[in-house]
Coordinates of N, CA, C and O in Angstrom, one line a residue:
X87 N -95.1 -35.3 85.9 CA -93.8 -34.8 85.8 C -93.0 -35.3 87.0 O -93.4 -35.2 88.1
X88 N -91.8 -35.9 86.7 CA -91.0 -36.4 87.8 C -89.6 -35.7 87.7 O -89.1 -35.4 86.6
X89 N -89.1 -35.4 88.9 CA -87.8 -34.8 89.0 C -86.8 -35.7 89.6 O -87.0 -36.3 90.6
X90 N -85.7 -35.9 88.9 CA -84.7 -36.8 89.4 C -83.7 -36.0 90.3 O -83.2 -34.9 89.8
X91 N -83.4 -36.5 91.5 CA -82.5 -35.8 92.3 C -81.2 -36.6 92.4 O -81.2 -37.8 92.5
X92 N -80.1 -35.9 92.2 CA -78.8 -36.6 92.2 C -78.2 -36.2 93.6 O -77.6 -35.1 93.6
X93 N -78.3 -37.0 94.6 CA -77.8 -36.7 95.9 C -76.6 -37.7 96.2 O -76.8 -38.9 96.1
X94 N -75.5 -37.2 96.5 CA -74.4 -38.0 96.9 C -74.5 -38.3 98.4 O -74.7 -37.4 99.2
X95 N -74.4 -39.5 98.7 CA -74.4 -39.9 100.1 C -73.1 -40.5 100.5 O -72.5 -41.4 99.9
X96 N -72.5 -40.0 101.6 CA -71.2 -40.5 102.1 C -71.5 -41.8 102.9 O -72.3 -41.7 103.9
X97 N -70.9 -42.9 102.4 CA -71.2 -44.1 103.1 C -70.6 -44.3 104.4 O -70.9 -45.3 105.2
X98 N -69.6 -43.5 104.8 CA -68.9 -43.7 106.0 C -69.8 -43.2 107.2 O -70.6 -42.3 107.1
X99 N -69.8 -44.0 108.3 CA -70.6 -43.6 109.4 C -70.2 -42.3 110.1 O -69.0 -41.9 110.0
X100 N -71.2 -41.6 110.5 CA -70.9 -40.3 111.2 C -70.5 -40.6 112.7 O -71.2 -41.3 113.3
X101 N -69.4 -40.1 113.1 CA -69.0 -40.4 114.5 C -70.0 -39.8 115.5 O -70.4 -38.6 115.3
X102 N -70.4 -40.5 116.5 CA -71.3 -40.0 117.5 C -70.5 -39.2 118.5 O -69.3 -39.5 118.7
X103 N -71.1 -38.3 119.1 CA -70.5 -37.6 120.2 C -70.2 -38.6 121.3 O -71.0 -39.4 121.6
X104 N -69.0 -38.5 121.9 CA -68.7 -39.4 123.0 C -69.6 -39.1 124.1 O -70.1 -38.0 124.3
X105 N -69.9 -40.2 124.9 CA -70.8 -40.0 126.0 C -70.2 -39.1 127.1 O -69.0 -39.1 127.3
X106 N -71.1 -38.4 127.7 CA -70.6 -37.5 128.8 C -70.0 -38.4 129.9 O -70.6 -39.5 130.2
X107 N -69.0 -38.0 130.6 CA -68.5 -38.7 131.7 C -69.5 -38.8 132.8 O -70.2 -37.9 133.1
X108 N -69.7 -40.0 133.3 CA -70.7 -40.3 134.3 C -70.2 -40.6 135.7 O -69.2 -41.3 135.9
X109 N -70.8 -40.0 136.7 CA -70.6 -40.2 138.1 C -71.8 -40.9 138.6 O -72.9 -40.4 138.5
X110 N -71.7 -42.1 139.2 CA -72.8 -42.8 139.8 C -72.9 -42.5 141.3 O -71.9 -42.7 142.0
X111 N -74.0 -42.1 141.8 CA -74.2 -41.6 143.1 C -75.4 -42.3 143.7 O -76.5 -42.2 143.2
X112 N -75.2 -42.9 144.9 CA -76.4 -43.5 145.6 C -76.7 -42.5 146.7 O -75.8 -42.2 147.6
X113 N -77.9 -41.9 146.7 CA -78.2 -40.9 147.7 C -78.6 -41.6 149.1 O -78.5 -42.8 149.2
X114 N -79.0 -40.8 150.1 CA -79.2 -41.4 151.4 C -80.5 -42.2 151.5 O -80.8 -42.9 152.4
X115 N -81.3 -42.2 150.4 CA -82.5 -43.0 150.3 C -82.3 -44.3 149.5 O -83.3 -45.0 149.3
X116 N -81.1 -44.5 149.0 CA -80.8 -45.7 148.3 C -81.1 -45.5 146.8 O -80.9 -46.5 146.0
X117 N -81.4 -44.3 146.3 CA -81.7 -44.1 144.9 C -80.4 -43.8 144.2 O -79.6 -43.0 144.7
X118 N -80.1 -44.5 143.1 CA -78.9 -44.3 142.3 C -79.1 -43.3 141.2 O -80.1 -43.4 140.5
X119 N -78.2 -42.3 141.1 CA -78.3 -41.3 140.1 C -77.1 -41.4 139.2 O -76.0 -41.6 139.7
X120 N -77.2 -41.2 137.9 CA -76.1 -41.1 137.0 C -76.0 -39.7 136.6 O -76.9 -39.1 135.9
X121 N -74.9 -39.0 137.0 CA -74.7 -37.6 136.8 C -73.7 -37.3 135.7 O -72.6 -38.0 135.7
X122 N -73.9 -36.4 134.8 CA -72.9 -36.0 133.9 C -71.9 -35.1 134.7 O -72.3 -34.3 135.5
X123 N -70.6 -35.3 134.5 CA -69.6 -34.6 135.3 C -68.8 -33.7 134.5 O -68.7 -33.9 133.3
X124 N -68.2 -32.7 135.1 CA -67.4 -31.7 134.4 C -66.0 -31.8 134.8 O -65.7 -31.7 136.0
X125 N -65.1 -31.9 133.9 CA -63.7 -31.9 134.1 C -63.2 -30.7 135.0 O -63.6 -29.6 134.7
X126 N -62.4 -31.0 136.0 CA -61.9 -29.9 136.9 C -62.8 -29.5 138.0 O -62.4 -28.7 138.9
X127 N -64.0 -30.0 138.1 CA -64.9 -29.7 139.2 C -64.7 -30.7 140.3 O -64.3 -31.8 140.1
X128 N -64.9 -30.2 141.6 CA -64.8 -31.1 142.7 C -66.1 -31.9 142.7 O -67.1 -31.4 142.3
X129 N -66.0 -33.1 143.2 CA -67.2 -34.0 143.3 C -68.2 -33.3 144.1 O -69.4 -33.4 143.8
X130 N -67.9 -32.5 145.2 CA -68.8 -31.8 146.0 C -69.6 -30.8 145.1 O -70.8 -30.7 145.3
X131 N -69.0 -30.1 144.2 CA -69.7 -29.2 143.3 C -70.6 -29.8 142.4 O -71.7 -29.3 142.1
X132 N -70.3 -31.0 141.9 CA -71.1 -31.7 141.0 C -72.4 -32.2 141.7 O -73.5 -32.0 141.3
X133 N -72.2 -32.7 142.9 CA -73.3 -33.2 143.8 C -74.2 -32.0 144.1 O -75.4 -32.1 144.1
X134 N -73.6 -30.9 144.5 CA -74.3 -29.7 144.9 C -75.2 -29.2 143.8 O -76.4 -28.9 143.9
X135 N -74.6 -29.1 142.6 CA -75.3 -28.6 141.5 C -76.5 -29.4 141.0 O -77.5 -28.9 140.5
X136 N -76.4 -30.7 141.3 CA -77.6 -31.6 141.0 C -78.5 -31.7 142.2 O -79.6 -32.4 142.1
X137 N -78.2 -31.0 143.3 CA -79.1 -31.0 144.4 C -79.2 -32.4 145.1 O -80.2 -32.7 145.7
X138 N -78.0 -33.1 145.1 CA -78.0 -34.4 145.8 C -77.2 -34.3 147.1 O -76.0 -34.5 147.1
X139 N -77.9 -34.0 148.2 CA -77.3 -34.2 149.5 C -76.2 -33.3 149.9 O -75.5 -33.6 150.9
X140 N -75.9 -32.2 149.2 CA -74.7 -31.4 149.6 C -75.2 -30.0 149.8 O -75.7 -29.3 148.9
X141 N -74.9 -29.5 151.0 CA -75.1 -28.0 151.3 C -73.8 -27.3 151.2 O -73.8 -26.1 150.9
X142 N -72.7 -28.0 151.5 CA -71.4 -27.4 151.3 C -71.2 -26.1 152.1 O -70.8 -25.1 151.5
X143 N -71.4 -26.2 153.3 CA -71.3 -25.0 154.2 C -70.0 -24.3 154.1 O -69.9 -23.1 154.0
X144 N -68.9 -25.1 154.0 CA -67.6 -24.5 154.0 C -67.0 -24.2 152.6 O -65.9 -23.7 152.5
X145 N -67.7 -24.7 151.6 CA -67.2 -24.5 150.2 C -66.0 -25.2 149.8 O -65.3 -24.8 148.9
X146 N -65.6 -26.2 150.5 CA -64.4 -27.0 150.2 C -63.2 -26.6 151.0 O -62.1 -27.0 150.6
X147 N -63.4 -25.9 152.1 CA -62.2 -25.4 152.9 C -61.8 -26.4 154.0 O -61.1 -26.1 154.9
X148 N -62.4 -27.6 154.0 CA -62.1 -28.7 155.0 C -62.5 -28.2 156.4 O -61.8 -28.5 157.4
X149 N -63.6 -27.5 156.5 CA -64.0 -27.0 157.8 C -65.3 -27.7 158.3 O -65.6 -27.7 159.5
X150 N -66.0 -28.5 157.4 CA -67.3 -29.0 157.9 C -67.5 -30.5 157.7 O -68.2 -31.1 158.4
X151 N -66.9 -31.1 156.7 CA -67.1 -32.5 156.4 C -68.5 -32.9 156.0 O -68.9 -34.1 156.1
X152 N -69.3 -32.0 155.6 CA -70.7 -32.3 155.2 C -70.7 -33.1 153.9 O -71.7 -33.7 153.5
X153 N -69.6 -33.1 153.1 CA -69.5 -33.7 151.9 C -68.9 -35.1 152.0 O -68.4 -35.7 151.0
X154 N -69.1 -35.8 153.1 CA -68.6 -37.1 153.4 C -69.3 -38.1 152.5 O -70.5 -38.2 152.4
X155 N -68.5 -38.8 151.7 CA -69.0 -39.8 150.8 C -68.2 -41.1 151.0 O -67.1 -41.1 151.6
X156 N -68.7 -42.2 150.5 CA -68.1 -43.5 150.6 C -67.9 -44.0 149.2 O -68.9 -44.2 148.5
X157 N -66.7 -44.2 148.7 CA -66.4 -44.8 147.4 C -66.5 -46.3 147.5 O -66.1 -46.9 148.5
X158 N -66.9 -46.9 146.3 CA -66.8 -48.4 146.3 C -65.3 -48.7 146.1 O -64.5 -47.8 145.8
X159 N -64.9 -49.9 146.3 CA -63.5 -50.3 146.3 C -62.8 -50.0 145.0 O -61.6 -49.4 145.0
X160 N -63.4 -50.3 143.9 CA -62.8 -50.0 142.6 C -62.6 -48.5 142.4 O -61.6 -48.1 141.9
X161 N -63.6 -47.7 142.8 CA -63.5 -46.3 142.6 C -62.4 -45.7 143.5 O -61.7 -44.8 143.1
X162 N -62.3 -46.2 144.7 CA -61.3 -45.7 145.7 C -59.9 -45.8 145.1 O -59.0 -45.0 145.3
X163 N -59.7 -46.9 144.3 CA -58.4 -47.1 143.7 C -58.1 -46.2 142.6 O -57.0 -46.0 142.1
X164 N -59.2 -45.5 142.0 CA -59.0 -44.7 140.8 C -58.8 -43.2 141.1 O -58.6 -42.4 140.2
X165 N -58.9 -42.8 142.4 CA -58.8 -41.4 142.7 C -57.5 -41.2 143.5 O -57.0 -42.2 144.1
X166 N -56.9 -40.0 143.5 CA -55.7 -39.8 144.3 C -56.0 -40.0 145.8 O -57.1 -39.8 146.2
X167 N -55.0 -40.5 146.5 CA -55.2 -40.7 147.9 C -55.5 -39.5 148.7 O -55.1 -38.4 148.2
X168 N -56.1 -39.6 149.8 CA -56.4 -38.4 150.6 C -55.1 -37.8 151.2 O -54.1 -38.5 151.5
X169 N -55.1 -36.4 151.3 CA -53.9 -35.8 151.9 C -54.1 -35.8 153.5 O -55.2 -36.1 154.0
X170 N -53.1 -35.4 154.2 CA -53.2 -35.5 155.6 C -54.3 -34.6 156.2 O -55.0 -35.0 157.2
X171 N -54.5 -33.4 155.6 CA -55.6 -32.5 156.2 C -57.0 -33.1 156.0 O -57.8 -33.0 156.8
X172 N -57.2 -33.8 154.9 CA -58.5 -34.5 154.7 C -58.6 -35.7 155.7 O -59.7 -35.8 156.3
X173 N -57.5 -36.4 155.9 CA -57.6 -37.5 156.9 C -57.9 -37.0 158.3 O -58.7 -37.6 159.1
X174 N -57.3 -35.9 158.7 CA -57.5 -35.3 160.0 C -59.0 -34.9 160.1 O -59.6 -35.1 161.2
X175 N -59.6 -34.3 159.1 CA -61.0 -33.9 159.1 C -61.9 -35.2 159.2 O -62.9 -35.2 160.0
X176 N -61.6 -36.2 158.4 CA -62.4 -37.4 158.5 C -62.3 -38.1 159.9 O -63.3 -38.6 160.4
X177 N -61.2 -38.0 160.6 CA -61.0 -38.5 161.9 C -61.9 -37.9 162.9 O -62.2 -38.4 164.0
X178 N -62.4 -36.7 162.6 CA -63.3 -36.0 163.5 C -64.8 -36.5 163.4 O -65.6 -36.2 164.3
X179 N -65.1 -37.3 162.4 CA -66.4 -37.8 162.2 C -66.7 -38.9 163.1 O -65.8 -39.7 163.4
X180 N -68.0 -39.0 163.6 CA -68.3 -40.1 164.5 C -68.4 -41.5 163.8 O -68.3 -42.5 164.5
X181 N -68.6 -41.5 162.5 CA -68.7 -42.8 161.8 C -67.9 -42.7 160.5 O -68.1 -41.8 159.7
X182 N -66.9 -43.6 160.3 CA -66.1 -43.7 159.1 C -66.3 -45.1 158.5 O -66.6 -46.1 159.2
X183 N -66.0 -45.1 157.2 CA -66.1 -46.4 156.5 C -64.7 -46.6 155.8 O -63.9 -45.7 155.8
X184 N -64.5 -47.8 155.3 CA -63.2 -48.1 154.7 C -62.8 -47.2 153.7 O -61.6 -46.8 153.6
X185 N -63.7 -46.7 152.8 CA -63.4 -45.8 151.7 C -64.0 -44.5 151.9 O -64.5 -43.9 150.9
X186 N -64.1 -44.0 153.1 CA -64.6 -42.6 153.3 C -63.7 -41.6 152.7 O -62.5 -41.7 152.8
X187 N -64.4 -40.6 152.1 CA -63.6 -39.4 151.5 C -64.5 -38.2 151.7 O -65.7 -38.3 151.9
X188 N -63.9 -37.1 151.5 CA -64.6 -35.8 151.4 C -64.7 -35.4 150.0 O -63.6 -35.3 149.3
X189 N -65.9 -35.2 149.5 CA -66.1 -35.0 148.0 C -65.5 -33.6 147.6 O -65.2 -33.5 146.4
X190 N -65.2 -32.7 148.6 CA -64.6 -31.5 148.2 C -63.1 -31.6 147.9 O -62.5 -30.7 147.3
X191 N -62.6 -32.8 148.2 CA -61.1 -33.0 148.0 C -60.8 -33.8 146.8 O -59.6 -34.1 146.6
X192 N -61.8 -34.3 146.1 CA -61.6 -35.1 144.9 C -62.0 -34.2 143.7 O -63.2 -33.9 143.5
X193 N -61.0 -34.0 142.8 CA -61.3 -33.2 141.6 C -61.5 -34.1 140.5 O -60.7 -35.0 140.2
X194 N -62.7 -34.0 139.8 CA -63.1 -34.8 138.7 C -62.2 -34.7 137.5 O -61.8 -33.6 137.1
X195 N -61.8 -35.8 136.9 CA -61.2 -35.9 135.6 C -62.0 -36.9 134.8 O -62.6 -37.8 135.3
X196 N -62.1 -36.7 133.5 CA -62.9 -37.5 132.7 C -62.5 -39.0 132.7 O -63.3 -39.9 132.4
X197 N -61.2 -39.3 133.1 CA -60.8 -40.6 133.2 C -61.5 -41.4 134.4 O -61.4 -42.6 134.5
X198 N -62.1 -40.6 135.2 CA -62.9 -41.2 136.4 C -64.3 -41.6 136.0 O -65.0 -42.1 136.8
X199 N -64.7 -41.5 134.7 CA -66.0 -41.8 134.3 C -66.4 -43.2 134.8 O -65.6 -44.1 134.7
X200 N -67.6 -43.4 135.4 CA -68.0 -44.6 135.9 C -67.8 -44.7 137.4 O -68.2 -45.7 138.1
X201 N -67.1 -43.7 138.0 CA -66.8 -43.7 139.4 C -68.2 -43.9 140.2 O -69.2 -43.3 139.8
X202 N -68.2 -44.7 141.3 CA -69.4 -44.9 142.1 C -69.1 -44.5 143.5 O -68.1 -44.9 144.1
X203 N -70.1 -43.8 144.1 CA -70.0 -43.5 145.5 C -71.4 -43.4 146.1 O -72.4 -43.4 145.4
X204 N -71.4 -43.4 147.4 CA -72.7 -43.2 148.1 C -72.5 -42.1 149.1 O -71.4 -41.9 149.7
X205 N -73.6 -41.4 149.3 CA -73.5 -40.3 150.4 C -73.5 -41.0 151.7 O -74.3 -41.9 152.0
X206 N -72.6 -40.6 152.6 CA -72.6 -41.1 153.9 C -73.8 -40.6 154.7 O -74.3 -39.5 154.3
X207 N -74.3 -41.3 155.7 CA -75.4 -40.8 156.4 C -75.0 -39.5 157.1 O -73.9 -39.3 157.5
X208 N -76.0 -38.6 157.2 CA -75.7 -37.3 157.9 C -75.2 -37.5 159.3 O -75.6 -38.4 160.0
X209 N -74.2 -36.7 159.6 CA -73.6 -36.8 161.0 C -74.0 -35.6 161.8 O -74.2 -34.5 161.3

């Protein structure tokens, strides 16, 4: 005995979920991590929650500069410029790079997907 099944199949493709926004991070050992990022979070919070080099002693209050990161040139052009208070805190560090930033001062937006940075050496 055979049973015929009449199943209608929709020929249109099912849209896939868009990929999560990605933040590329090189840690202090040279290992590159691709992290899913959350809209509205500070880069510092994303790094902290993944356990990648952030203790965040001051919680983003511009008191410690432990979240010192270095953006690649393309990424530096994609984020808002640093404010004066961030620049003042960066000036206190013994070692700066061309695109040094404090991760607590950059708020993630999904348009930043693909942003690349590396953690500055501990100071």
